[in-house]
mmCIF file with all atom_site columns, C-alpha atoms in Angstrom:
data_model
loop_
_atom_site.group_PDB
_atom_site.id
_atom_site.type_symbol
_atom_site.label_atom_id
_atom_site.label_alt_id
_atom_site.label_comp_id
_atom_site.label_asym_id
_atom_site.label_entity_id
_atom_site.label_seq_id
_atom_site.pdbx_PDB_ins_code
_atom_site.Cartn_x
_atom_site.Cartn_y
_atom_site.Cartn_z
_atom_site.occupancy
_atom_site.B_iso_or_equiv
_atom_site.pdbx_formal_charge
_atom_site.auth_seq_id
_atom_site.auth_comp_id
_atom_site.auth_asym_id
_atom_site.auth_atom_id
_atom_site.pdbx_PDB_model_num
ATOM 1   C CA . MET Z 1 1   ? -16.232 10.464  -6.286  1.00 0.00 ? 1   MET Z CA 1
ATOM 2   C CA . ASP Z 1 2   ? -12.481 10.009  -5.995  1.00 0.00 ? 2   ASP Z CA 1
ATOM 3   C CA . VAL Z 1 3   ? -9.904  11.299  -8.473  1.00 0.00 ? 3   VAL Z CA 1
ATOM 4   C CA . SER Z 1 4   ? -10.488 8.277   -10.702 1.00 0.00 ? 4   SER Z CA 1
ATOM 5   C CA . GLY Z 1 5   ? -14.209 9.010   -11.049 1.00 0.00 ? 5   GLY Z CA 1
ATOM 6   C CA . GLU Z 1 6   ? -15.229 5.822   -9.220  1.00 0.00 ? 6   GLU Z CA 1
ATOM 7   C CA . SER Z 1 7   ? -17.439 5.760   -6.160  1.00 0.00 ? 7   SER Z CA 1
ATOM 8   C CA . PRO Z 1 8   ? -15.931 6.185   -2.679  1.00 0.00 ? 8   PRO Z CA 1
ATOM 9   C CA . GLU Z 1 9   ? -16.362 2.426   -2.177  1.00 0.00 ? 9   GLU Z CA 1
ATOM 10  C CA . HIS Z 1 10  ? -13.646 1.764   -4.767  1.00 0.00 ? 10  HIS Z CA 1
ATOM 11  C CA . PRO Z 1 11  ? -9.929  2.261   -4.176  1.00 0.00 ? 11  PRO Z CA 1
ATOM 12  C CA . VAL Z 1 12  ? -8.605  5.736   -4.805  1.00 0.00 ? 12  VAL Z CA 1
ATOM 13  C CA . SER Z 1 13  ? -6.639  5.623   -8.047  1.00 0.00 ? 13  SER Z CA 1
ATOM 14  C CA . GLY Z 1 14  ? -5.056  8.013   -10.493 1.00 0.00 ? 14  GLY Z CA 1
ATOM 15  C CA . VAL Z 1 15  ? -2.920  9.400   -7.662  1.00 0.00 ? 15  VAL Z CA 1
ATOM 16  C CA . SER Z 1 16  ? 0.757   10.326  -7.946  1.00 0.00 ? 16  SER Z CA 1
ATOM 17  C CA . TRP Z 1 17  ? 3.274   9.267   -5.292  1.00 0.00 ? 17  TRP Z CA 1
ATOM 18  C CA . PRO Z 1 18  ? 3.642   12.846  -3.922  1.00 0.00 ? 18  PRO Z CA 1
ATOM 19  C CA . ASP Z 1 19  ? -0.158  13.142  -3.686  1.00 0.00 ? 19  ASP Z CA 1
ATOM 20  C CA . ALA Z 1 20  ? -0.356  9.855   -1.763  1.00 0.00 ? 20  ALA Z CA 1
ATOM 21  C CA . ILE Z 1 21  ? 2.415   11.001  0.608   1.00 0.00 ? 21  ILE Z CA 1
ATOM 22  C CA . ALA Z 1 22  ? 0.668   14.359  1.108   1.00 0.00 ? 22  ALA Z CA 1
ATOM 23  C CA . TYR Z 1 23  ? -2.559  12.569  2.008   1.00 0.00 ? 23  TYR Z CA 1
ATOM 24  C CA . THR Z 1 24  ? -0.825  10.305  4.550   1.00 0.00 ? 24  THR Z CA 1
ATOM 25  C CA . ARG Z 1 25  ? 0.749   13.339  6.211   1.00 0.00 ? 25  ARG Z CA 1
ATOM 26  C CA . TRP Z 1 26  ? -2.578  15.180  6.239   1.00 0.00 ? 26  TRP Z CA 1
ATOM 27  C CA . ILE Z 1 27  ? -4.529  12.275  7.762   1.00 0.00 ? 27  ILE Z CA 1
ATOM 28  C CA . ASP Z 1 28  ? -1.730  11.659  10.290  1.00 0.00 ? 28  ASP Z CA 1
ATOM 29  C CA . GLN Z 1 29  ? -2.004  15.261  11.508  1.00 0.00 ? 29  GLN Z CA 1
ATOM 30  C CA . LYS Z 1 30  ? -5.813  15.129  11.551  1.00 0.00 ? 30  LYS Z CA 1
ATOM 31  C CA . LEU Z 1 31  ? -5.768  11.990  13.697  1.00 0.00 ? 31  LEU Z CA 1
ATOM 32  C CA . ARG Z 1 32  ? -3.241  13.515  16.105  1.00 0.00 ? 32  ARG Z CA 1
ATOM 33  C CA . SER Z 1 33  ? -5.502  16.529  16.673  1.00 0.00 ? 33  SER Z CA 1
ATOM 34  C CA . TRP Z 1 34  ? -8.839  14.706  16.674  1.00 0.00 ? 34  TRP Z CA 1
ATOM 35  C CA . PRO Z 1 35  ? -10.126 14.497  20.270  1.00 0.00 ? 35  PRO Z CA 1
ATOM 36  C CA . GLU Z 1 36  ? -12.166 11.348  19.598  1.00 0.00 ? 36  GLU Z CA 1
ATOM 37  C CA . VAL Z 1 37  ? -9.392  9.213   18.114  1.00 0.00 ? 37  VAL Z CA 1
ATOM 38  C CA . PRO Z 1 38  ? -9.583  5.714   19.668  1.00 0.00 ? 38  PRO Z CA 1
ATOM 39  C CA . LEU Z 1 39  ? -7.327  5.355   22.702  1.00 0.00 ? 39  LEU Z CA 1
ATOM 40  C CA . GLU Z 1 40  ? -5.265  2.484   21.253  1.00 0.00 ? 40  GLU Z CA 1
ATOM 41  C CA . LEU Z 1 41  ? -4.478  4.525   18.134  1.00 0.00 ? 41  LEU Z CA 1
ATOM 42  C CA . ARG Z 1 42  ? -3.751  7.664   20.168  1.00 0.00 ? 42  ARG Z CA 1
ATOM 43  C CA . ASN Z 1 43  ? -1.254  5.696   22.296  1.00 0.00 ? 43  ASN Z CA 1
ATOM 44  C CA . LEU Z 1 44  ? 0.559   4.424   19.194  1.00 0.00 ? 44  LEU Z CA 1
ATOM 45  C CA . LEU Z 1 45  ? 0.703   7.903   17.645  1.00 0.00 ? 45  LEU Z CA 1
ATOM 46  C CA . GLU Z 1 46  ? 2.131   9.288   20.894  1.00 0.00 ? 46  GLU Z CA 1
ATOM 47  C CA . LYS Z 1 47  ? 4.841   6.587   20.811  1.00 0.00 ? 47  LYS Z CA 1
ATOM 48  C CA . GLY Z 1 48  ? 6.089   7.697   17.384  1.00 0.00 ? 48  GLY Z CA 1
ATOM 49  C CA . TRP Z 1 49  ? 3.925   5.633   15.061  1.00 0.00 ? 49  TRP Z CA 1
ATOM 50  C CA . ARG Z 1 50  ? 2.732   7.434   11.910  1.00 0.00 ? 50  ARG Z CA 1
ATOM 51  C CA . VAL Z 1 51  ? 0.111   7.001   9.267   1.00 0.00 ? 51  VAL Z CA 1
ATOM 52  C CA . SER Z 1 52  ? 2.083   6.468   6.075   1.00 0.00 ? 52  SER Z CA 1
ATOM 53  C CA . LEU Z 1 53  ? 2.406   4.405   2.965   1.00 0.00 ? 53  LEU Z CA 1
ATOM 54  C CA . PRO Z 1 54  ? 3.790   1.000   3.916   1.00 0.00 ? 54  PRO Z CA 1
ATOM 55  C CA . SER Z 1 55  ? 7.438   0.312   3.150   1.00 0.00 ? 55  SER Z CA 1
ATOM 56  C CA . GLU Z 1 56  ? 8.011   -2.329  0.506   1.00 0.00 ? 56  GLU Z CA 1
ATOM 57  C CA . MET Z 1 57  ? 9.017   -4.820  3.211   1.00 0.00 ? 57  MET Z CA 1
ATOM 58  C CA . GLU Z 1 58  ? 5.926   -4.037  5.314   1.00 0.00 ? 58  GLU Z CA 1
ATOM 59  C CA . TRP Z 1 59  ? 3.701   -4.476  2.268   1.00 0.00 ? 59  TRP Z CA 1
ATOM 60  C CA . GLU Z 1 60  ? 5.249   -7.811  1.350   1.00 0.00 ? 60  GLU Z CA 1
ATOM 61  C CA . LYS Z 1 61  ? 5.006   -9.176  4.897   1.00 0.00 ? 61  LYS Z CA 1
ATOM 62  C CA . ALA Z 1 62  ? 1.345   -8.147  5.037   1.00 0.00 ? 62  ALA Z CA 1
ATOM 63  C CA . ALA Z 1 63  ? 0.693   -9.954  1.736   1.00 0.00 ? 63  ALA Z CA 1
ATOM 64  C CA . ARG Z 1 64  ? 2.877   -13.059 2.152   1.00 0.00 ? 64  ARG Z CA 1
ATOM 65  C CA . GLY Z 1 65  ? 2.773   -13.607 5.885   1.00 0.00 ? 65  GLY Z CA 1
ATOM 66  C CA . LYS Z 1 66  ? 5.561   -15.540 7.549   1.00 0.00 ? 66  LYS Z CA 1
ATOM 67  C CA . ASP Z 1 67  ? 5.137   -18.595 5.324   1.00 0.00 ? 67  ASP Z CA 1
ATOM 68  C CA . GLY Z 1 68  ? 6.072   -16.798 2.065   1.00 0.00 ? 68  GLY Z CA 1
ATOM 69  C CA . ARG Z 1 69  ? 2.924   -17.641 0.138   1.00 0.00 ? 69  ARG Z CA 1
ATOM 70  C CA . ARG Z 1 70  ? 2.701   -16.757 -3.569  1.00 0.00 ? 70  ARG Z CA 1
ATOM 71  C CA . TYR Z 1 71  ? -0.615  -14.941 -3.143  1.00 0.00 ? 71  TYR Z CA 1
ATOM 72  C CA . PRO Z 1 72  ? -2.121  -13.485 0.035   1.00 0.00 ? 72  PRO Z CA 1
ATOM 73  C CA . TRP Z 1 73  ? -4.642  -16.365 0.152   1.00 0.00 ? 73  TRP Z CA 1
ATOM 74  C CA . GLY Z 1 74  ? -2.149  -19.201 -0.550  1.00 0.00 ? 74  GLY Z CA 1
ATOM 75  C CA . ASN Z 1 75  ? -0.021  -20.628 -3.340  1.00 0.00 ? 75  ASN Z CA 1
ATOM 76  C CA . GLU Z 1 76  ? -2.578  -21.116 -6.111  1.00 0.00 ? 76  GLU Z CA 1
ATOM 77  C CA . SER Z 1 77  ? -4.154  -18.449 -8.307  1.00 0.00 ? 77  SER Z CA 1
ATOM 78  C CA . ARG Z 1 78  ? -7.891  -18.039 -7.665  1.00 0.00 ? 78  ARG Z CA 1
ATOM 79  C CA . ASP Z 1 79  ? -10.212 -15.718 -9.564  1.00 0.00 ? 79  ASP Z CA 1
ATOM 80  C CA . ASP Z 1 80  ? -12.472 -15.276 -6.519  1.00 0.00 ? 80  ASP Z CA 1
ATOM 81  C CA . SER Z 1 81  ? -9.720  -13.867 -4.287  1.00 0.00 ? 81  SER Z CA 1
ATOM 82  C CA . GLY Z 1 82  ? -8.306  -10.905 -6.196  1.00 0.00 ? 82  GLY Z CA 1
ATOM 83  C CA . ASN Z 1 83  ? -9.479  -8.458  -8.840  1.00 0.00 ? 83  ASN Z CA 1
ATOM 84  C CA . PHE Z 1 84  ? -7.301  -9.152  -11.886 1.00 0.00 ? 84  PHE Z CA 1
ATOM 85  C CA . ARG Z 1 85  ? -7.935  -9.861  -15.569 1.00 0.00 ? 85  ARG Z CA 1
ATOM 86  C CA . ASN Z 1 86  ? -10.719 -7.295  -15.364 1.00 0.00 ? 86  ASN Z CA 1
ATOM 87  C CA . GLN Z 1 87  ? -11.614 -3.949  -16.942 1.00 0.00 ? 87  GLN Z CA 1
ATOM 88  C CA . LYS Z 1 88  ? -12.034 -1.847  -13.788 1.00 0.00 ? 88  LYS Z CA 1
ATOM 89  C CA . THR Z 1 89  ? -11.722 -1.695  -10.023 1.00 0.00 ? 89  THR Z CA 1
ATOM 90  C CA . VAL Z 1 90  ? -14.193 -3.395  -7.726  1.00 0.00 ? 90  VAL Z CA 1
ATOM 91  C CA . ARG Z 1 91  ? -15.558 -2.233  -4.379  1.00 0.00 ? 91  ARG Z CA 1
ATOM 92  C CA . VAL Z 1 92  ? -12.968 -2.403  -1.600  1.00 0.00 ? 92  VAL Z CA 1
ATOM 93  C CA . GLY Z 1 93  ? -13.460 -5.554  0.465   1.00 0.00 ? 93  GLY Z CA 1
ATOM 94  C CA . SER Z 1 94  ? -15.787 -7.208  -2.057  1.00 0.00 ? 94  SER Z CA 1
ATOM 95  C CA . LEU Z 1 95  ? -13.362 -10.138 -2.274  1.00 0.00 ? 95  LEU Z CA 1
ATOM 96  C CA . PRO Z 1 96  ? -12.760 -10.947 1.401   1.00 0.00 ? 96  PRO Z CA 1
ATOM 97  C CA . CYS Z 1 97  ? -9.696  -13.005 2.179   1.00 0.00 ? 97  CYS Z CA 1
ATOM 98  C CA . THR Z 1 98  ? -10.358 -15.250 5.151   1.00 0.00 ? 98  THR Z CA 1
ATOM 99  C CA . GLU Z 1 99  ? -7.147  -17.177 4.372   1.00 0.00 ? 99  GLU Z CA 1
ATOM 100 C CA . CYS Z 1 100 ? -4.980  -14.047 4.443   1.00 0.00 ? 100 CYS Z CA 1
ATOM 101 C CA . VAL Z 1 101 ? -2.541  -14.021 7.341   1.00 0.00 ? 101 VAL Z CA 1
ATOM 102 C CA . TYR Z 1 102 ? -3.497  -10.587 8.653   1.00 0.00 ? 102 TYR Z CA 1
ATOM 103 C CA . GLY Z 1 103 ? -7.053  -10.491 7.303   1.00 0.00 ? 103 GLY Z CA 1
ATOM 104 C CA . LEU Z 1 104 ? -6.284  -7.747  4.773   1.00 0.00 ? 104 LEU Z CA 1
ATOM 105 C CA . SER Z 1 105 ? -8.420  -7.597  1.639   1.00 0.00 ? 105 SER Z CA 1
ATOM 106 C CA . ASP Z 1 106 ? -7.416  -6.491  -1.842  1.00 0.00 ? 106 ASP Z CA 1
ATOM 107 C CA . MET Z 1 107 ? -3.681  -7.094  -1.448  1.00 0.00 ? 107 MET Z CA 1
ATOM 108 C CA . SER Z 1 108 ? -3.618  -8.640  -4.942  1.00 0.00 ? 108 SER Z CA 1
ATOM 109 C CA . GLY Z 1 109 ? -5.238  -6.850  -7.840  1.00 0.00 ? 109 GLY Z CA 1
ATOM 110 C CA . ASN Z 1 110 ? -7.639  -3.912  -7.894  1.00 0.00 ? 110 ASN Z CA 1
ATOM 111 C CA . VAL Z 1 111 ? -4.858  -1.257  -8.039  1.00 0.00 ? 111 VAL Z CA 1
ATOM 112 C CA . TRP Z 1 112 ? -1.083  -1.214  -7.793  1.00 0.00 ? 112 TRP Z CA 1
ATOM 113 C CA . GLU Z 1 113 ? -0.247  0.338   -4.422  1.00 0.00 ? 113 GLU Z CA 1
ATOM 114 C CA . TRP Z 1 114 ? 2.477   2.921   -3.922  1.00 0.00 ? 114 TRP Z CA 1
ATOM 115 C CA . THR Z 1 115 ? 4.938   2.187   -1.112  1.00 0.00 ? 115 THR Z CA 1
ATOM 116 C CA . ARG Z 1 116 ? 7.260   4.623   0.618   1.00 0.00 ? 116 ARG Z CA 1
ATOM 117 C CA . SER Z 1 117 ? 10.291  2.683   -0.695  1.00 0.00 ? 117 SER Z CA 1
ATOM 118 C CA . SER Z 1 118 ? 12.450  3.796   -3.573  1.00 0.00 ? 118 SER Z CA 1
ATOM 119 C CA . TYR Z 1 119 ? 13.274  1.152   -6.162  1.00 0.00 ? 119 TYR Z CA 1
ATOM 120 C CA . ARG Z 1 120 ? 16.494  -0.689  -5.252  1.00 0.00 ? 120 ARG Z CA 1
ATOM 121 C CA . ASP Z 1 121 ? 18.064  -4.071  -5.868  1.00 0.00 ? 121 ASP Z CA 1
ATOM 122 C CA . TYR Z 1 122 ? 16.113  -6.933  -4.365  1.00 0.00 ? 122 TYR Z CA 1
ATOM 123 C CA . PRO Z 1 123 ? 16.063  -8.589  -1.918  1.00 0.00 ? 123 PRO Z CA 1
ATOM 124 C CA . ILE Z 1 124 ? 16.318  -5.612  0.361   1.00 0.00 ? 124 ILE Z CA 1
ATOM 125 C CA . THR Z 1 125 ? 17.984  -6.516  3.621   1.00 0.00 ? 125 THR Z CA 1
ATOM 126 C CA . LYS Z 1 126 ? 16.790  -3.426  5.428   1.00 0.00 ? 126 LYS Z CA 1
ATOM 127 C CA . THR Z 1 127 ? 14.781  -0.375  4.432   1.00 0.00 ? 127 THR Z CA 1
ATOM 128 C CA . PRO Z 1 128 ? 15.480  2.764   6.431   1.00 0.00 ? 128 PRO Z CA 1
ATOM 129 C CA . ASN Z 1 129 ? 12.394  3.498   8.482   1.00 0.00 ? 129 ASN Z CA 1
ATOM 130 C CA . SER Z 1 130 ? 12.652  7.242   8.194   1.00 0.00 ? 130 SER Z CA 1
ATOM 131 C CA . PRO Z 1 131 ? 9.863   9.662   7.374   1.00 0.00 ? 131 PRO Z CA 1
ATOM 132 C CA . ASN Z 1 132 ? 12.316  11.725  5.291   1.00 0.00 ? 132 ASN Z CA 1
ATOM 133 C CA . LEU Z 1 133 ? 11.792  10.914  1.620   1.00 0.00 ? 133 LEU Z CA 1
ATOM 134 C CA . ASP Z 1 134 ? 13.863  12.460  -1.154  1.00 0.00 ? 134 ASP Z CA 1
ATOM 135 C CA . LEU Z 1 135 ? 12.143  12.870  -4.527  1.00 0.00 ? 135 LEU Z CA 1
ATOM 136 C CA . GLU Z 1 136 ? 15.242  14.406  -6.103  1.00 0.00 ? 136 GLU Z CA 1
ATOM 137 C CA . LYS Z 1 137 ? 17.525  11.479  -5.259  1.00 0.00 ? 137 LYS Z CA 1
ATOM 138 C CA . ASP Z 1 138 ? 15.122  8.586   -5.794  1.00 0.00 ? 138 ASP Z CA 1
ATOM 139 C CA . ALA Z 1 139 ? 13.910  8.396   -9.374  1.00 0.00 ? 139 ALA Z CA 1
ATOM 140 C CA . LEU Z 1 140 ? 11.514  5.433   -9.140  1.00 0.00 ? 140 LEU Z CA 1
ATOM 141 C CA . TRP Z 1 141 ? 9.199   4.340   -6.342  1.00 0.00 ? 141 TRP Z CA 1
ATOM 142 C CA . VAL Z 1 142 ? 8.006   0.805   -5.657  1.00 0.00 ? 142 VAL Z CA 1
ATOM 143 C CA . MET Z 1 143 ? 4.421   -0.278  -6.227  1.00 0.00 ? 143 MET Z CA 1
ATOM 144 C CA . ARG Z 1 144 ? 3.071   -3.641  -5.117  1.00 0.00 ? 144 ARG Z CA 1
ATOM 145 C CA . GLY Z 1 145 ? -0.012  -5.805  -5.604  1.00 0.00 ? 145 GLY Z CA 1
ATOM 146 C CA . GLY Z 1 146 ? -0.755  -5.617  -9.306  1.00 0.00 ? 146 GLY Z CA 1
ATOM 147 C CA . SER Z 1 147 ? -4.017  -4.273  -10.673 1.00 0.00 ? 147 SER Z CA 1
ATOM 148 C CA . PHE Z 1 148 ? -7.353  -5.139  -12.216 1.00 0.00 ? 148 PHE Z CA 1
ATOM 149 C CA . ALA Z 1 149 ? -5.718  -5.020  -15.662 1.00 0.00 ? 149 ALA Z CA 1
ATOM 150 C CA . ASP Z 1 150 ? -2.969  -7.552  -14.863 1.00 0.00 ? 150 ASP Z CA 1
ATOM 151 C CA . THR Z 1 151 ? -2.784  -11.335 -15.120 1.00 0.00 ? 151 THR Z CA 1
ATOM 152 C CA . GLU Z 1 152 ? -2.204  -13.624 -12.148 1.00 0.00 ? 152 GLU Z CA 1
ATOM 153 C CA . ARG Z 1 153 ? 1.542   -13.438 -12.844 1.00 0.00 ? 153 ARG Z CA 1
ATOM 154 C CA . TYR Z 1 154 ? 1.607   -9.767  -11.800 1.00 0.00 ? 154 TYR Z CA 1
ATOM 155 C CA . VAL Z 1 155 ? -0.598  -10.050 -8.727  1.00 0.00 ? 155 VAL Z CA 1
ATOM 156 C CA . ARG Z 1 156 ? 1.715   -12.499 -6.937  1.00 0.00 ? 156 ARG Z CA 1
ATOM 157 C CA . SER Z 1 157 ? 2.822   -11.186 -3.549  1.00 0.00 ? 157 SER Z CA 1
ATOM 158 C CA . ALA Z 1 158 ? 6.509   -11.016 -4.506  1.00 0.00 ? 158 ALA Z CA 1
ATOM 159 C CA . VAL Z 1 159 ? 6.058   -9.036  -7.740  1.00 0.00 ? 159 VAL Z CA 1
ATOM 160 C CA . ARG Z 1 160 ? 7.483   -5.530  -7.709  1.00 0.00 ? 160 ARG Z CA 1
ATOM 161 C CA . GLY Z 1 161 ? 6.493   -2.627  -9.892  1.00 0.00 ? 161 GLY Z CA 1
ATOM 162 C CA . ALA Z 1 162 ? 8.154   0.770   -10.105 1.00 0.00 ? 162 ALA Z CA 1
ATOM 163 C CA . ALA Z 1 163 ? 7.132   4.107   -11.521 1.00 0.00 ? 163 ALA Z CA 1
ATOM 164 C CA . ASP Z 1 164 ? 8.167   7.709   -11.741 1.00 0.00 ? 164 ASP Z CA 1
ATOM 165 C CA . PRO Z 1 165 ? 6.616   9.476   -8.733  1.00 0.00 ? 165 PRO Z CA 1
ATOM 166 C CA . GLY Z 1 166 ? 4.598   11.878  -10.892 1.00 0.00 ? 166 GLY Z CA 1
ATOM 167 C CA . VAL Z 1 167 ? 2.740   9.140   -12.763 1.00 0.00 ? 167 VAL Z CA 1
ATOM 168 C CA . LYS Z 1 168 ? -1.061  9.104   -12.366 1.00 0.00 ? 168 LYS Z CA 1
ATOM 169 C CA . ARG Z 1 169 ? -2.836  6.080   -13.828 1.00 0.00 ? 169 ARG Z CA 1
ATOM 170 C CA . PRO Z 1 170 ? -6.278  4.541   -13.239 1.00 0.00 ? 170 PRO Z CA 1
ATOM 171 C CA . PHE Z 1 171 ? -4.598  1.328   -12.068 1.00 0.00 ? 171 PHE Z CA 1
ATOM 172 C CA . ILE Z 1 172 ? -2.309  2.956   -9.445  1.00 0.00 ? 172 ILE Z CA 1
ATOM 173 C CA . GLY Z 1 173 ? -3.501  3.834   -5.939  1.00 0.00 ? 173 GLY Z CA 1
ATOM 174 C CA . PHE Z 1 174 ? -2.329  3.457   -2.360  1.00 0.00 ? 174 PHE Z CA 1
ATOM 175 C CA . ARG Z 1 175 ? -3.001  1.837   1.003   1.00 0.00 ? 175 ARG Z CA 1
ATOM 176 C CA . LEU Z 1 176 ? -2.566  3.451   4.402   1.00 0.00 ? 176 LEU Z CA 1
ATOM 177 C CA . ALA Z 1 177 ? -0.386  1.818   7.030   1.00 0.00 ? 177 ALA Z CA 1
ATOM 178 C CA . LEU Z 1 178 ? 0.462   2.572   10.622  1.00 0.00 ? 178 LEU Z CA 1
ATOM 179 C CA . SER Z 1 179 ? 4.254   2.352   10.866  1.00 0.00 ? 179 SER Z CA 1
ATOM 180 C CA . LYS Z 1 180 ? 6.768   2.774   13.659  1.00 0.00 ? 180 LYS Z CA 1
ATOM 181 C CA . PHE Z 1 181 ? 9.292   5.397   12.600  1.00 0.00 ? 181 PHE Z CA 1
ATOM 182 C CA . GLN Z 1 182 ? 12.614  6.111   14.186  1.00 0.00 ? 182 GLN Z CA 1
ATOM 183 C CA . VAL Z 1 183 ? 12.559  9.613   15.561  1.00 0.00 ? 183 VAL Z CA 1
ATOM 184 C CA . ASP Z 1 184 ? 15.443  11.624  14.138  1.00 0.00 ? 184 ASP Z CA 1
ATOM 185 C CA . PRO Z 1 185 ? 17.598  13.219  16.860  1.00 0.00 ? 185 PRO Z CA 1
ATOM 186 C CA . GLU Z 1 186 ? 17.144  16.971  17.068  1.00 0.00 ? 186 GLU Z CA 1
#
């Protein structure tokens, strides 16, 4: 069972932003020390890539693709493509998205997903790609994707949510990403 009480086949939910960040750092370190990590992943990790939450811009590109679609599967709302207007989460991947640009499932609905971006005016022209995140300075953190409890209006790919980092709700979770970080000079 995960922290939300659902089975491991459902998205992890009820997780605060600091808890999600702590998990990404933990799994990043585990993968770096695991002798059987796939070679392609090991090469990326050695080149400065990190397991993290996606930035808001990374999340939106993954959901909208290059053509700016309203939903990951296209421009029309479809009940069979995302878990919304529902009472609970569904199993991860149970609504496959063959039309999605990058083949990612569950980008709309199921749970809001924390990003590593603080809430700022939009559109954002550039998000610093730094692993250094400041909870004291940044009061709200961006969530994307909408949840099982939302209507189709809130699961559109461009919709932004924001929350205090300490919030834990059954409709908030996270997604792992592999991101290229700039290495800070020593």
